[in-house]
Short mmCIF file of C-alpha atoms and ligand atoms in Angstrom, two decimals:
data_model
loop_
_atom_site.label_atom_id
_atom_site.label_comp_id
_atom_site.label_asym_id
_atom_site.label_seq_id
_atom_site.Cartn_x
_atom_site.Cartn_y
_atom_site.Cartn_z
CA MET A 640 -38.71 -104.13 -117.34
CA GLY A 641 -35.23 -105.29 -117.63
CA ASP A 642 -32.92 -103.01 -119.09
CA LEU A 643 -35.52 -100.34 -118.49
CA GLU A 644 -35.64 -100.66 -114.97
CA ARG A 645 -34.64 -97.68 -112.83
CA THR A 646 -30.19 -98.54 -111.69
CA GLY A 647 -30.73 -96.49 -108.84
CA VAL A 648 -26.65 -95.38 -109.96
CA THR A 649 -26.39 -91.15 -109.51
CA THR A 650 -25.92 -89.67 -112.89
CA ALA A 651 -23.12 -87.24 -113.94
CA SER A 652 -24.01 -83.50 -112.92
CA THR A 653 -24.27 -81.25 -116.29
CA ASP A 654 -20.64 -79.93 -114.80
CA ASP A 655 -18.91 -83.23 -114.87
CA VAL A 656 -20.15 -83.15 -118.30
CA THR A 657 -18.94 -80.05 -118.78
CA ALA A 658 -15.87 -80.65 -118.25
CA TYR A 659 -15.11 -83.78 -120.04
CA ILE A 660 -16.14 -82.23 -122.56
CA GLU A 661 -13.77 -79.40 -122.40
CA MET A 662 -11.27 -82.19 -121.39
CA LEU A 663 -11.86 -83.70 -125.01
CA ASN A 664 -11.28 -80.45 -126.55
CA PRO A 665 -13.38 -81.26 -129.49
CA ALA A 666 -12.58 -77.86 -131.39
CA ALA A 667 -9.08 -78.83 -131.14
CA ALA A 668 -8.43 -79.58 -134.75
CA GLY A 669 -8.83 -75.87 -135.74
CA GLY A 670 -10.93 -74.41 -138.42
CA GLY A 671 -14.80 -74.45 -138.22
CA VAL A 672 -16.58 -75.15 -135.47
CA PHE A 673 -20.15 -77.07 -135.64
CA ALA A 674 -22.62 -77.18 -132.61
CA VAL A 675 -23.50 -80.78 -130.92
CA GLU A 676 -27.01 -80.43 -129.30
CA ASN A 677 -28.51 -82.32 -126.06
CA PRO A 678 -32.19 -83.61 -127.70
CA ALA A 679 -33.36 -83.05 -123.75
CA THR A 680 -32.91 -79.05 -123.62
CA THR A 681 -32.48 -78.42 -127.57
CA LYS A 682 -29.14 -76.60 -125.65
CA THR A 683 -25.84 -76.71 -127.65
CA ILE A 684 -23.63 -78.72 -126.00
CA ALA A 685 -20.34 -78.88 -127.50
CA HIS A 686 -18.68 -76.85 -131.00
CA VAL A 687 -16.69 -79.48 -132.58
CA ALA A 688 -13.86 -78.99 -134.94
CA ASP A 689 -15.90 -79.39 -138.47
CA GLY A 690 -14.03 -81.98 -140.61
CA THR A 691 -14.02 -81.43 -144.08
CA ALA A 692 -12.59 -83.59 -147.11
CA VAL A 693 -9.19 -81.79 -146.24
CA GLU A 694 -9.14 -83.55 -142.93
CA ALA A 695 -10.09 -87.11 -144.04
CA ALA A 696 -7.30 -87.41 -146.85
CA ALA A 697 -5.37 -85.89 -144.26
CA ALA A 698 -6.85 -89.04 -141.62
CA ALA A 699 -6.72 -91.99 -144.23
CA HIS A 700 -2.61 -90.02 -145.00
CA THR A 701 -2.07 -90.62 -141.36
CA ALA A 702 -3.90 -94.61 -141.08
CA ALA A 703 -1.80 -95.46 -144.43
CA ALA A 704 1.53 -94.44 -143.03
CA ARG A 705 0.78 -95.70 -139.20
CA PHE A 706 -0.77 -99.20 -141.18
CA PRO A 707 2.33 -101.55 -141.33
CA ALA A 708 3.52 -101.01 -137.76
CA TRP A 709 0.77 -101.66 -136.14
CA ALA A 710 -0.03 -104.72 -138.88
CA ALA A 711 3.60 -106.09 -137.76
CA LEU A 712 3.06 -105.36 -134.10
CA PRO A 713 1.84 -109.44 -132.20
CA PRO A 714 -0.98 -110.12 -132.21
CA ARG A 715 -0.91 -110.21 -128.04
CA THR A 716 0.48 -107.00 -128.39
CA ARG A 717 -2.81 -105.46 -129.83
CA GLY A 718 -4.76 -107.41 -127.58
CA GLU A 719 -3.35 -105.75 -124.53
CA LEU A 720 -4.05 -102.99 -126.29
CA LEU A 721 -7.37 -103.40 -126.41
CA SER A 722 -8.29 -105.12 -123.08
CA ARG A 723 -6.82 -101.82 -121.49
CA THR A 724 -9.30 -99.41 -123.66
CA ARG A 725 -12.10 -101.97 -122.19
CA GLU A 726 -10.43 -101.08 -118.37
CA LEU A 727 -10.28 -97.02 -119.28
CA MET A 728 -13.13 -97.73 -120.38
CA LEU A 729 -14.85 -98.81 -117.45
CA ARG A 730 -13.19 -96.87 -115.24
CA ASP A 731 -14.90 -93.94 -117.30
CA ALA A 732 -18.17 -95.36 -117.60
CA GLU A 733 -19.73 -92.96 -115.54
CA GLN A 734 -18.63 -89.81 -117.63
CA LEU A 735 -18.85 -91.76 -120.76
CA THR A 736 -22.93 -92.64 -119.70
CA ALA A 737 -23.17 -89.22 -119.08
CA LEU A 738 -21.38 -88.36 -122.60
CA ILE A 739 -24.26 -90.27 -124.59
CA CYS A 740 -26.61 -88.61 -122.15
CA ALA A 741 -25.97 -85.51 -122.65
CA GLU A 742 -26.02 -85.82 -126.97
CA ASN A 743 -27.99 -88.26 -127.62
CA GLY A 744 -30.42 -87.58 -125.18
CA LYS A 745 -31.70 -92.06 -123.57
CA SER A 746 -31.98 -92.40 -120.75
CA HIS A 747 -29.17 -93.10 -118.27
CA ALA A 748 -29.97 -96.61 -117.50
CA ASP A 749 -29.99 -97.11 -121.60
CA ALA A 750 -26.25 -95.18 -121.54
CA ARG A 751 -24.93 -96.80 -119.11
CA ALA A 752 -25.68 -100.50 -120.29
CA GLU A 753 -24.17 -99.34 -123.56
CA VAL A 754 -21.18 -98.98 -122.43
CA GLU A 755 -20.71 -101.88 -120.62
CA TYR A 756 -21.77 -103.26 -123.96
CA ALA A 757 -18.85 -101.18 -126.19
CA ALA A 758 -16.63 -101.88 -123.90
CA GLU A 759 -17.37 -106.05 -124.25
CA PHE A 760 -16.71 -105.28 -127.93
CA PHE A 761 -13.05 -104.21 -126.62
CA ARG A 762 -12.61 -107.66 -124.93
CA TRP A 763 -14.31 -109.97 -127.34
CA TYR A 764 -11.58 -108.88 -129.98
CA ALA A 765 -8.72 -108.23 -127.07
CA GLU A 766 -9.17 -112.70 -127.63
CA GLU A 767 -10.08 -112.80 -130.60
CA ALA A 768 -6.52 -110.76 -132.37
CA VAL A 769 -4.94 -113.98 -131.12
CA ARG A 770 -6.53 -116.26 -132.86
CA SER A 771 -6.06 -115.52 -136.00
CA GLY A 772 -5.64 -118.77 -137.30
CA GLY A 773 -5.05 -120.27 -141.02
CA ASP A 774 -4.40 -124.44 -142.12
CA TYR A 775 -1.74 -126.48 -144.25
CA GLY A 776 -2.71 -129.45 -145.62
CA PRO A 777 -1.61 -131.69 -148.79
CA SER A 778 -3.84 -131.14 -152.10
CA PRO A 779 -5.98 -133.71 -153.05
CA ALA A 780 -4.42 -135.47 -155.35
CA GLY A 781 -0.80 -135.22 -153.14
CA GLY A 782 1.80 -133.19 -155.63
CA THR A 783 1.08 -130.07 -153.76
CA ARG A 784 1.15 -128.60 -149.76
CA THR A 785 -1.34 -125.46 -149.15
CA ILE A 786 -0.71 -123.00 -146.25
CA VAL A 787 -4.35 -120.95 -146.05
CA THR A 788 -3.37 -117.61 -144.11
CA HIS A 789 -4.98 -114.24 -143.30
CA LYS A 790 -3.72 -110.64 -143.17
CA PRO A 791 -5.48 -107.17 -142.33
CA VAL A 792 -7.93 -105.58 -145.03
CA GLY A 793 -5.53 -102.65 -144.63
CA VAL A 794 -7.03 -98.85 -143.79
CA ALA A 795 -10.46 -99.17 -142.75
CA ALA A 796 -13.09 -96.02 -143.49
CA LEU A 797 -15.95 -96.67 -140.74
CA VAL A 798 -19.16 -95.04 -140.86
CA THR A 799 -21.56 -94.69 -137.41
CA PRO A 800 -24.64 -93.42 -136.75
CA TRP A 801 -26.12 -91.34 -133.76
CA ASN A 802 -28.02 -94.08 -132.27
CA PHE A 803 -25.51 -95.69 -130.12
CA PRO A 804 -22.49 -93.81 -130.26
CA ALA A 805 -20.21 -95.68 -128.86
CA ALA A 806 -21.56 -99.34 -129.19
CA MET A 807 -21.50 -99.17 -133.08
CA ALA A 808 -17.94 -97.46 -133.38
CA ALA A 809 -16.77 -100.30 -130.49
CA ARG A 810 -17.86 -102.93 -132.66
CA LYS A 811 -15.68 -101.53 -135.28
CA ILE A 812 -12.65 -100.19 -133.69
CA ALA A 813 -11.58 -103.49 -132.06
CA PRO A 814 -12.45 -105.84 -135.01
CA ALA A 815 -10.20 -104.33 -136.84
CA LEU A 816 -7.28 -103.14 -135.10
CA ALA A 817 -7.18 -106.76 -133.69
CA ALA A 818 -6.44 -107.95 -137.11
CA GLY A 819 -4.48 -105.47 -137.82
CA CYS A 820 -5.85 -102.38 -140.03
CA THR A 821 -5.79 -98.69 -138.58
CA VAL A 822 -8.57 -97.10 -139.13
CA VAL A 823 -10.62 -93.48 -140.23
CA LEU A 824 -13.38 -92.80 -137.99
CA LYS A 825 -16.49 -90.39 -139.35
CA PRO A 826 -18.71 -90.87 -135.73
CA ALA A 827 -22.48 -89.19 -136.82
CA ALA A 828 -23.13 -85.09 -136.95
CA GLU A 829 -25.24 -85.49 -134.10
CA THR A 830 -23.43 -87.64 -131.46
CA PRO A 831 -19.33 -86.99 -132.51
CA LEU A 832 -18.66 -86.54 -129.13
CA THR A 833 -18.66 -90.17 -128.11
CA ALA A 834 -16.28 -91.38 -130.64
CA LEU A 835 -14.53 -88.47 -129.80
CA ALA A 836 -13.76 -89.86 -126.06
CA ILE A 837 -13.55 -93.33 -126.98
CA ALA A 838 -10.53 -92.44 -129.81
CA ARG A 839 -8.40 -90.66 -126.10
CA LEU A 840 -9.05 -93.60 -124.21
CA LEU A 841 -7.97 -95.55 -127.40
CA GLU A 842 -4.78 -92.98 -127.20
CA GLU A 843 -3.84 -93.60 -123.24
CA ALA A 844 -4.56 -97.33 -123.51
CA GLY A 845 -1.28 -96.85 -125.52
CA VAL A 846 -2.10 -97.11 -129.00
CA PRO A 847 -0.36 -95.59 -131.13
CA ALA A 848 -1.02 -92.13 -132.79
CA GLY A 849 -2.44 -92.46 -136.13
CA VAL A 850 -3.80 -95.78 -135.65
CA VAL A 851 -7.10 -93.92 -135.22
CA ASN A 852 -8.32 -90.79 -136.38
CA VAL A 853 -11.74 -89.63 -136.23
CA VAL A 854 -13.28 -87.19 -138.26
CA ALA A 855 -16.30 -84.86 -137.42
CA GLY A 856 -17.95 -83.46 -139.54
CA LEU A 857 -21.09 -82.09 -141.13
CA ASP A 858 -20.32 -82.55 -144.68
CA ALA A 859 -20.33 -86.35 -144.35
CA ALA A 860 -20.88 -87.31 -148.03
CA GLY A 861 -17.30 -85.01 -148.85
CA ILE A 862 -15.14 -87.16 -146.19
CA VAL A 863 -16.54 -90.63 -146.49
CA THR A 864 -16.34 -89.58 -150.27
CA THR A 865 -12.75 -88.42 -149.76
CA TRP A 866 -11.57 -91.66 -148.27
CA LEU A 867 -13.34 -94.37 -150.81
CA ARG A 868 -11.43 -92.90 -153.31
CA HIS A 869 -8.37 -92.78 -151.59
CA PRO A 870 -5.94 -95.07 -153.02
CA ASP A 871 -5.09 -96.30 -149.44
CA VAL A 872 -8.71 -97.05 -148.45
CA ARG A 873 -9.24 -100.64 -148.70
CA LYS A 874 -12.28 -101.10 -146.28
CA LEU A 875 -15.07 -99.94 -145.27
CA SER A 876 -17.51 -100.78 -142.95
CA PHE A 877 -20.95 -98.60 -142.63
CA THR A 878 -23.88 -98.81 -139.98
CA GLY A 879 -27.16 -96.78 -140.98
CA SER A 880 -29.93 -96.21 -143.22
CA THR A 881 -30.61 -98.43 -146.18
CA GLY A 882 -30.57 -95.82 -148.51
CA VAL A 883 -27.05 -94.65 -147.10
CA GLY A 884 -26.03 -97.20 -147.31
CA ARG A 885 -26.77 -98.25 -150.75
CA THR A 886 -24.96 -95.09 -151.82
CA LEU A 887 -22.28 -96.14 -150.48
CA LEU A 888 -21.85 -99.70 -152.06
CA ARG A 889 -22.70 -97.49 -155.40
CA GLN A 890 -19.37 -95.70 -155.10
CA ALA A 891 -17.58 -98.33 -152.99
CA ALA A 892 -18.21 -100.89 -156.53
CA ASP A 893 -15.37 -97.71 -158.37
CA ARG A 894 -12.52 -99.00 -156.31
CA VAL A 895 -14.19 -103.00 -155.64
CA LEU A 896 -13.91 -101.77 -151.92
CA ASN A 897 -14.47 -104.36 -149.48
CA THR A 898 -17.38 -103.40 -147.57
CA SER A 899 -19.55 -104.48 -144.42
CA MET A 900 -23.05 -102.98 -144.42
CA GLU A 901 -25.47 -102.86 -141.36
CA LEU A 902 -28.52 -100.47 -142.16
CA GLY A 903 -32.07 -100.54 -141.32
CA GLY A 904 -34.56 -102.94 -140.23
CA ASN A 905 -37.88 -103.41 -139.41
CA ALA A 906 -38.54 -106.29 -136.98
CA PRO A 907 -41.26 -108.46 -136.54
CA PHE A 908 -42.08 -108.92 -132.91
CA ILE A 909 -44.13 -112.27 -133.21
CA VAL A 910 -46.36 -113.60 -130.26
CA THR A 911 -48.33 -116.99 -130.67
CA ALA A 912 -51.01 -119.19 -129.36
CA THR A 913 -48.93 -120.86 -126.99
CA ALA A 914 -45.99 -117.62 -125.64
CA ASP A 915 -45.77 -116.86 -122.21
CA VAL A 916 -47.77 -113.94 -122.52
CA ALA A 917 -46.35 -111.91 -119.39
CA ALA A 918 -42.84 -112.98 -121.00
CA ALA A 919 -43.75 -111.58 -124.32
CA VAL A 920 -44.86 -108.55 -122.99
CA ASP A 921 -41.07 -107.86 -120.97
CA GLY A 922 -40.26 -108.45 -123.89
CA ALA A 923 -41.83 -106.34 -125.77
CA MET A 924 -41.05 -103.53 -123.04
CA ILE A 925 -37.24 -104.51 -124.16
CA ALA A 926 -37.39 -104.77 -127.38
CA LYS A 927 -39.71 -101.54 -128.38
CA PHE A 928 -38.62 -98.91 -126.16
CA ARG A 929 -34.73 -99.78 -125.49
CA ASN A 930 -33.32 -96.68 -126.56
CA GLY A 931 -36.72 -94.87 -126.96
CA GLY A 932 -36.91 -97.41 -130.10
CA GLN A 933 -34.67 -95.53 -131.67
CA ALA A 934 -32.47 -99.46 -132.69
CA CYS A 935 -31.99 -101.13 -135.62
CA THR A 936 -33.27 -104.19 -133.89
CA ALA A 937 -36.01 -102.30 -133.00
CA ALA A 938 -39.42 -103.97 -132.54
CA ASN A 939 -41.41 -102.28 -135.38
CA ARG A 940 -44.27 -104.12 -135.50
CA PHE A 941 -46.58 -106.81 -133.70
CA TYR A 942 -47.52 -109.50 -134.51
CA VAL A 943 -50.39 -110.39 -131.60
CA HIS A 944 -52.27 -113.79 -131.98
CA GLU A 945 -56.14 -113.32 -131.80
CA SER A 946 -56.09 -115.31 -128.49
CA VAL A 947 -54.10 -113.52 -126.37
CA ALA A 948 -54.07 -110.36 -128.42
CA GLU A 949 -56.73 -108.92 -125.58
CA GLN A 950 -54.27 -110.22 -122.56
CA PHE A 951 -51.13 -109.07 -124.33
CA THR A 952 -52.19 -105.50 -125.23
CA ALA A 953 -53.87 -104.67 -121.57
CA ASP A 954 -50.37 -105.75 -120.01
CA LEU A 955 -48.56 -104.08 -122.87
CA GLY A 956 -50.38 -100.39 -122.59
CA ALA A 957 -50.08 -100.41 -118.51
CA ARG A 958 -46.66 -100.84 -118.91
CA VAL A 959 -46.71 -97.99 -121.48
CA GLU A 960 -48.46 -96.46 -119.55
CA ALA A 961 -45.97 -96.40 -116.52
CA LEU A 962 -42.89 -95.02 -118.16
CA THR A 963 -41.99 -92.11 -117.52
CA VAL A 964 -40.62 -90.36 -120.25
CA GLY A 965 -37.63 -87.17 -119.93
CA PRO A 966 -34.18 -85.98 -119.12
CA ALA A 967 -31.79 -88.52 -118.69
CA GLN A 968 -30.53 -86.60 -115.60
CA SER A 969 -34.40 -87.23 -114.15
CA GLY A 970 -33.76 -91.14 -113.96
CA ALA A 971 -36.79 -91.00 -116.93
CA ASP A 972 -36.98 -94.34 -119.03
CA VAL A 973 -37.36 -93.11 -121.98
CA GLY A 974 -35.29 -89.48 -123.65
CA PRO A 975 -36.44 -88.11 -126.55
CA LEU A 976 -35.79 -88.88 -130.13
CA ILE A 977 -32.57 -87.65 -131.38
CA SER A 978 -33.20 -83.92 -132.74
CA LYS A 979 -36.51 -82.46 -134.33
CA ARG A 980 -37.75 -84.09 -137.97
CA ALA A 981 -37.36 -87.21 -136.22
CA LEU A 982 -40.10 -86.31 -133.69
CA ALA A 983 -41.82 -84.67 -136.87
CA GLY A 984 -40.95 -88.09 -138.60
CA VAL A 985 -42.29 -90.47 -135.96
CA THR A 986 -45.67 -88.03 -134.93
CA ASP A 987 -46.55 -88.11 -139.06
CA LEU A 988 -46.25 -91.70 -139.51
CA VAL A 989 -48.59 -92.63 -136.26
CA GLU A 990 -51.30 -89.70 -137.15
CA GLN A 991 -50.86 -91.86 -140.80
CA ALA A 992 -52.09 -94.73 -139.15
CA LEU A 993 -54.81 -93.21 -137.68
CA ALA A 994 -56.62 -91.95 -140.19
CA ALA A 995 -56.41 -95.37 -141.61
CA GLY A 996 -58.46 -96.51 -138.85
CA ALA A 997 -55.65 -97.37 -136.48
CA ARG A 998 -56.34 -96.47 -132.27
CA LEU A 999 -54.14 -95.67 -129.63
CA ALA A 1000 -55.07 -97.07 -127.24
CA TYR A 1001 -52.32 -96.11 -124.16
CA ARG A 1002 -50.30 -93.69 -124.17
CA SER A 1003 -47.64 -92.37 -121.43
CA ARG A 1004 -47.88 -88.99 -119.54
CA PRO A 1005 -45.96 -86.45 -121.42
CA ALA A 1006 -42.27 -84.86 -120.79
CA THR A 1007 -42.50 -81.71 -119.07
CA ALA A 1008 -38.76 -81.19 -120.03
CA GLU A 1009 -38.40 -78.89 -123.83
CA GLY A 1010 -36.86 -81.86 -125.82
CA TYR A 1011 -37.76 -83.39 -128.25
CA PHE A 1012 -39.96 -86.06 -126.44
CA TYR A 1013 -42.59 -88.56 -127.84
CA SER A 1014 -44.67 -90.27 -125.27
CA PRO A 1015 -44.74 -93.99 -125.66
CA ALA A 1016 -47.78 -95.54 -127.33
CA VAL A 1017 -49.21 -98.43 -128.45
CA VAL A 1018 -51.35 -98.28 -131.03
CA THR A 1019 -53.57 -101.41 -132.34
CA ASP A 1020 -56.00 -101.90 -135.36
CA VAL A 1021 -53.01 -100.72 -137.27
CA PRO A 1022 -53.49 -102.22 -140.90
CA ALA A 1023 -50.86 -104.26 -142.36
CA ASP A 1024 -50.20 -102.05 -144.87
CA SER A 1025 -50.23 -99.13 -142.40
CA PRO A 1026 -46.41 -97.21 -142.71
CA LEU A 1027 -46.18 -97.60 -138.84
CA VAL A 1028 -45.46 -101.72 -139.81
CA ARG A 1029 -43.81 -101.27 -142.96
CA GLU A 1030 -41.18 -97.98 -143.00
CA GLU A 1031 -38.83 -97.77 -139.32
CA ILE A 1032 -40.24 -96.24 -136.55
CA PHE A 1033 -37.63 -95.04 -135.01
CA GLY A 1034 -39.44 -94.70 -131.95
CA PRO A 1035 -41.09 -95.33 -128.81
CA VAL A 1036 -44.87 -96.65 -130.62
CA ALA A 1037 -45.60 -100.28 -130.31
CA ALA A 1038 -48.28 -100.83 -133.65
CA ILE A 1039 -50.31 -103.92 -133.14
CA VAL A 1040 -51.02 -106.54 -135.66
CA THR A 1041 -53.45 -109.89 -135.04
CA TRP A 1042 -53.22 -113.01 -136.51
CA SER A 1043 -54.66 -116.00 -136.85
CA ASP A 1044 -52.75 -117.81 -139.57
CA PRO A 1045 -49.19 -119.17 -139.52
CA GLU A 1046 -48.67 -118.59 -143.27
CA GLN A 1047 -51.01 -115.49 -143.54
CA LEU A 1048 -48.50 -114.27 -140.69
CA LEU A 1049 -44.90 -115.03 -141.94
CA ALA A 1050 -46.33 -113.22 -145.53
CA MET A 1051 -46.51 -109.80 -143.68
CA VAL A 1052 -43.74 -111.09 -141.56
CA ASN A 1053 -41.37 -111.40 -144.89
CA ASP A 1054 -43.03 -108.92 -146.96
CA THR A 1055 -40.26 -105.92 -146.61
CA GLU A 1056 -36.94 -105.63 -148.01
CA TYR A 1057 -35.53 -105.04 -145.04
CA GLY A 1058 -34.20 -108.56 -142.83
CA LEU A 1059 -32.04 -107.35 -139.32
CA ALA A 1060 -34.10 -108.66 -136.59
CA ALA A 1061 -37.15 -110.95 -135.53
CA TYR A 1062 -38.56 -111.72 -132.03
CA VAL A 1063 -40.71 -114.81 -131.08
CA TYR A 1064 -42.58 -116.25 -128.01
CA GLY A 1065 -44.40 -119.27 -127.65
CA GLU A 1066 -43.60 -122.89 -127.02
CA LEU A 1067 -40.32 -123.85 -128.32
CA GLY A 1068 -41.07 -125.97 -131.39
CA ASP A 1069 -43.64 -123.54 -132.00
CA ALA A 1070 -41.14 -120.69 -132.01
CA LEU A 1071 -38.10 -122.18 -133.49
CA ARG A 1072 -40.25 -123.43 -136.43
CA LEU A 1073 -41.87 -119.95 -137.34
CA ALA A 1074 -38.26 -118.68 -136.65
CA GLU A 1075 -36.39 -120.86 -139.20
CA ARG A 1076 -39.18 -119.27 -141.35
CA ILE A 1077 -38.31 -115.71 -141.20
CA ASP A 1078 -36.29 -113.58 -143.51
CA ALA A 1079 -33.99 -111.93 -140.40
CA GLY A 1080 -30.27 -112.29 -139.29
CA MET A 1081 -30.91 -113.13 -135.82
CA VAL A 1082 -34.47 -113.88 -134.29
CA GLY A 1083 -34.44 -113.54 -130.09
CA ILE A 1084 -36.35 -116.80 -129.45
CA ASN A 1085 -38.70 -115.95 -125.94
CA ARG A 1086 -36.10 -112.79 -125.31
CA GLY A 1087 -36.36 -109.04 -126.40
CA LEU A 1088 -32.41 -108.08 -126.74
CA VAL A 1089 -30.36 -109.88 -129.57
CA SER A 1090 -27.58 -107.71 -129.13
CA ASP A 1091 -24.00 -109.72 -127.70
CA PRO A 1092 -20.89 -109.18 -128.45
CA ALA A 1093 -19.88 -112.57 -129.06
CA ALA A 1094 -23.15 -113.43 -131.38
CA PRO A 1095 -22.47 -112.35 -135.37
CA PHE A 1096 -25.02 -109.27 -136.08
CA GLY A 1097 -26.06 -108.72 -139.16
CA GLY A 1098 -29.12 -108.81 -141.41
CA VAL A 1099 -29.61 -110.19 -144.69
CA LYS A 1100 -31.80 -108.93 -147.72
CA GLN A 1101 -31.16 -104.95 -147.30
CA SER A 1102 -30.50 -104.47 -144.33
CA GLY A 1103 -26.73 -105.77 -144.64
CA ILE A 1104 -23.62 -107.97 -145.61
CA GLY A 1105 -21.36 -108.81 -143.32
CA ARG A 1106 -21.39 -109.31 -139.30
CA GLU A 1107 -20.15 -107.69 -136.55
CA GLY A 1108 -19.79 -109.51 -133.26
CA ALA A 1109 -17.82 -112.90 -132.91
CA ARG A 1110 -15.44 -114.53 -135.13
CA ALA A 1111 -16.95 -113.57 -138.09
CA GLY A 1112 -16.86 -109.29 -136.84
CA ILE A 1113 -12.76 -109.95 -137.65
CA GLU A 1114 -13.23 -111.68 -140.58
CA GLU A 1115 -14.55 -108.83 -142.34
CA TYR A 1116 -11.46 -107.06 -141.68
CA LEU A 1117 -8.99 -110.00 -142.57
CA GLU A 1118 -8.36 -111.00 -145.90
CA THR A 1119 -8.08 -114.95 -146.76
CA ARG A 1120 -4.66 -116.08 -148.35
CA TYR A 1121 -2.44 -118.94 -149.85
CA PHE A 1122 0.29 -120.62 -151.18
CA THR A 1123 0.64 -123.21 -153.19
CA ILE A 1124 4.10 -125.34 -151.99
CA ALA A 1125 5.62 -127.20 -155.18
CA TRP A 1126 6.06 -131.01 -153.26
P1 NAD B 2526 -27.85 -92.47 -141.31
O1 NAD B 2526 -28.05 -93.34 -143.05
O2 NAD B 2526 -28.62 -90.66 -141.57
O3 NAD B 2526 -26.23 -92.06 -140.98
C1 NAD B 2526 -25.86 -92.51 -140.78
C2 NAD B 2526 -23.72 -92.49 -141.09
O4 NAD B 2526 -24.22 -92.29 -141.94
C3 NAD B 2526 -23.97 -90.81 -139.87
O5 NAD B 2526 -22.61 -90.90 -139.39
C4 NAD B 2526 -24.12 -89.77 -141.25
O6 NAD B 2526 -23.36 -88.57 -140.71
C5 NAD B 2526 -23.52 -90.59 -142.53
N1 NAD B 2526 -24.09 -90.41 -143.89
C6 NAD B 2526 -24.91 -89.54 -144.38
N2 NAD B 2526 -25.78 -89.87 -145.56
C7 NAD B 2526 -24.39 -89.94 -145.75
C8 NAD B 2526 -24.02 -89.87 -147.59
N3 NAD B 2526 -24.07 -89.07 -148.49
N4 NAD B 2526 -22.12 -90.03 -147.33
C9 NAD B 2526 -21.83 -90.88 -146.70
N5 NAD B 2526 -22.15 -90.75 -144.92
C10 NAD B 2526 -23.45 -90.35 -144.84
O7 NAD B 2526 -28.24 -93.34 -140.14
P2 NAD B 2526 -28.70 -92.69 -138.51
O8 NAD B 2526 -29.53 -90.97 -139.05
O9 NAD B 2526 -27.83 -92.11 -138.18
O10 NAD B 2526 -28.91 -93.92 -138.07
C11 NAD B 2526 -29.90 -94.65 -138.44
C12 NAD B 2526 -30.07 -95.77 -139.25
O11 NAD B 2526 -28.82 -96.44 -139.09
C13 NAD B 2526 -31.47 -96.80 -138.71
O12 NAD B 2526 -32.09 -97.08 -140.36
C14 NAD B 2526 -30.48 -97.95 -138.27
O13 NAD B 2526 -31.67 -98.98 -138.37
C15 NAD B 2526 -29.60 -97.79 -138.98
N6 NAD B 2526 -29.01 -98.40 -137.92
C16 NAD B 2526 -28.40 -99.55 -138.35
C17 NAD B 2526 -27.17 -100.77 -137.48
C18 NAD B 2526 -27.05 -101.90 -138.07
O14 NAD B 2526 -26.68 -102.79 -137.32
N7 NAD B 2526 -28.08 -102.38 -137.94
C19 NAD B 2526 -27.58 -100.43 -135.74
C20 NAD B 2526 -27.83 -98.57 -135.86
C21 NAD B 2526 -27.99 -98.49 -136.57
#
């Protein structure tokens, strides 16, 4: 079961998380506060200072003041500070895991995997910090020389979602700092604590105060708009829904800001006639049920060749029925959805599909706890135009459509505004031929996981602009310039 396998790692107790949250002192900034809820219990776990446009402006001002000194540090020094941050994240991995479980609700295994994945961005960009590169050479006509060089964009505004509170913050902070940018970060109001914890570790690692400035708050638009209008902010890196991404792109246009957009997805998971069905089921469990399906890369629609559909569906169904659902402390495979609203949304999508003729074929046992749990399900006979396969489900529901004609398959697969991830299972040549024709930024071939700090993560079409991870991730925070020299 890969990522979902129980790790046997003991989970931190509720008291440990409470102590860790107290240590973070999240309400310290004064003024109003907002409550953060554990979606597995619906209980408030912390009150966090409710940042507004005022705090946002102050944070941008601080980041701008710190920018020249940070950008002037030797790249090796910046890299070492990032390396040290990774070590501290791993030192505190169990507390961070417990914090993610508490504010996001995901399973202990998923949260622990996220902490390690997030820490890896600090390692990768510690290594990239020293490779800013450049070029020098003669012009074609020989009369001049050209020097190509890079400089940090400037103050970067980072906006992150709730579904990977550590990884989405790390995937932006690490390359921005490596490039020499200072940052202001707005985490999602559902999960501000993990970002505050990472900021604290950066400070402990020795990153000077004011280089990373977190402003959490309920007024997302007020905070982010303040940054987009601030004369010192030169960059917006946003991860979230396509709808909000469109709004922010429009606003960013006013000051022609440099933007990176990691937006929504609607990943197809294709099983061909030549697929190893057991491997495809293993991959489907990860691609669909990791994080309870609340991932932008989550398999959203399964297209299974008719010759293997019965076997794939039955085997996947048996695995889904065996999944346990509950709070992270119980060691459950799948946690709750993030909110009551999310629960209502997934419930509604499934009900619409069932009303249109789909069949609820398999379901895990329901959770006994209070939270926003949705029991993982396999839905078959889904009409190709059902909202269940056209919209982001963001929940643990595998919607299965069968296919026989590859051209019709590709038409269905590409008939979406999204183009983030896709998965193809089949004999390598078959899979590659299909993969090349899928409009997606990332394709997992005989693999149910595409995320990797060393790979350029991102989407095509309305799933985004730009890449995070790999060399490409740091380039998002660098401007290319050249000097031309009379010879
Ligand atoms: P969201 O768009 O509602 O919120 C994302 C962030 O934007 C949050 O911090 C939120 O507070 C802020 N925000 C919301 N409205 C805003 C506004 N009007 N102005 C400025 N900021 C605003 O998304 P979400 O529900 O937190 O996350 C789920 C979405 O994120 C899904 O669509 C998912 O696919 C996407 N996502 C994409 C990636 C990726 O790498 N492509 C990764 C994770 C999540």
